[in-house]
Amino acid sequence: TLADLIDEFESVREASLRLVASTSAEGWANWGVFAGTPITARAIGYVLPGHVEHHVDLLRTRYGVQVPSIEQRYGPAPA
């Protein structure tokens, strides 16, 4: 159900925020390969919010779901 999807989204978001908050300065410098392209942990940290907004936009545009923006629902992203 939509309610289940929202609950899952909020759980994953909370886990992602905890992961970002717990990553050390040294950890942000680690890198790996995604889709054949080298990427740092820091870059993934920057990509995550935009990826979420992409999926929220799909809900709005493809399915007509009235979804508030991430900022409206949760406030500004942590610095």
Coordinates of C-alpha atoms in Angstrom, one line a residue:
T1 CA 0.0 0.0 0.0
L2 CA 1.0 3.6 -0.3
A3 CA 1.1 3.8 3.5
D4 CA 3.6 0.9 3.6
L5 CA 5.8 2.5 0.9
I6 CA 5.8 5.8 2.9
D7 CA 6.8 3.9 6.1
E8 CA 9.6 2.1 4.3
F9 CA 10.8 5.4 2.7
E10 CA 11.0 7.0 6.1
S11 CA 12.9 4.0 7.6
V12 CA 15.4 4.1 4.7
R13 CA 15.8 7.9 5.0
E14 CA 16.5 7.6 8.7
A15 CA 19.0 4.9 8.2
S16 CA 20.7 6.9 5.4
L17 CA 20.9 10.0 7.7
R18 CA 22.5 7.9 10.5
L19 CA 25.0 6.4 8.0
V20 CA 26.0 9.9 6.8
A21 CA 26.2 11.3 10.3
S22 CA 28.4 8.4 11.5
T23 CA 30.9 8.4 8.6
S24 CA 34.3 9.6 9.6
A25 CA 36.4 12.1 7.7
E26 CA 38.6 9.2 6.6
G27 CA 35.6 7.3 5.5
W28 CA 34.4 10.0 3.2
A29 CA 37.7 9.6 1.2
N30 CA 37.0 5.9 0.5
W31 CA 36.1 5.1 -3.1
G32 CA 34.7 2.2 -5.1
V33 CA 33.2 1.6 -8.5
F34 CA 29.5 2.1 -9.4
A35 CA 28.2 1.2 -12.8
G36 CA 31.8 0.9 -14.0
T37 CA 32.7 4.4 -12.8
P38 CA 35.0 5.2 -9.8
I39 CA 33.1 7.2 -7.1
T40 CA 34.0 8.4 -3.6
A41 CA 31.9 7.9 -0.5
R42 CA 31.6 11.7 -0.4
A43 CA 30.2 11.8 -3.9
I44 CA 27.6 9.2 -2.9
G45 CA 26.6 11.4 0.1
Y46 CA 25.9 14.3 -2.3
V47 CA 24.0 12.1 -4.8
L48 CA 21.6 10.6 -2.3
P49 CA 19.3 13.6 -1.7
G50 CA 19.0 14.2 -5.5
H51 CA 18.2 10.6 -6.1
V52 CA 15.4 10.7 -3.5
E53 CA 14.0 13.9 -5.1
H54 CA 14.1 12.1 -8.5
H55 CA 11.9 9.3 -7.2
V56 CA 9.5 11.7 -5.5
D57 CA 9.2 13.6 -8.8
L58 CA 8.3 10.4 -10.5
L59 CA 5.5 9.8 -8.0
R60 CA 4.2 13.3 -8.8
T61 CA 4.6 13.3 -12.6
R62 CA 3.9 9.7 -13.6
Y63 CA 1.3 8.7 -10.9
G64 CA -0.2 12.0 -9.9
V65 CA 0.6 11.4 -6.2
Q66 CA 0.4 14.6 -4.2
V67 CA 3.8 14.5 -2.4
P68 CA 5.2 17.5 -0.5
S69 CA 8.8 18.4 -1.3
I70 CA 11.5 16.9 0.9
E71 CA 12.1 20.3 2.5
Q72 CA 8.3 20.8 3.2
R73 CA 8.1 17.4 4.9
Y74 CA 11.4 17.3 6.8
G75 CA 12.9 20.7 6.7
P76 CA 16.3 21.7 5.1
A77 CA 19.0 19.1 4.7
P78 CA 21.6 18.9 7.6
A79 CA 24.7 20.9 7.0

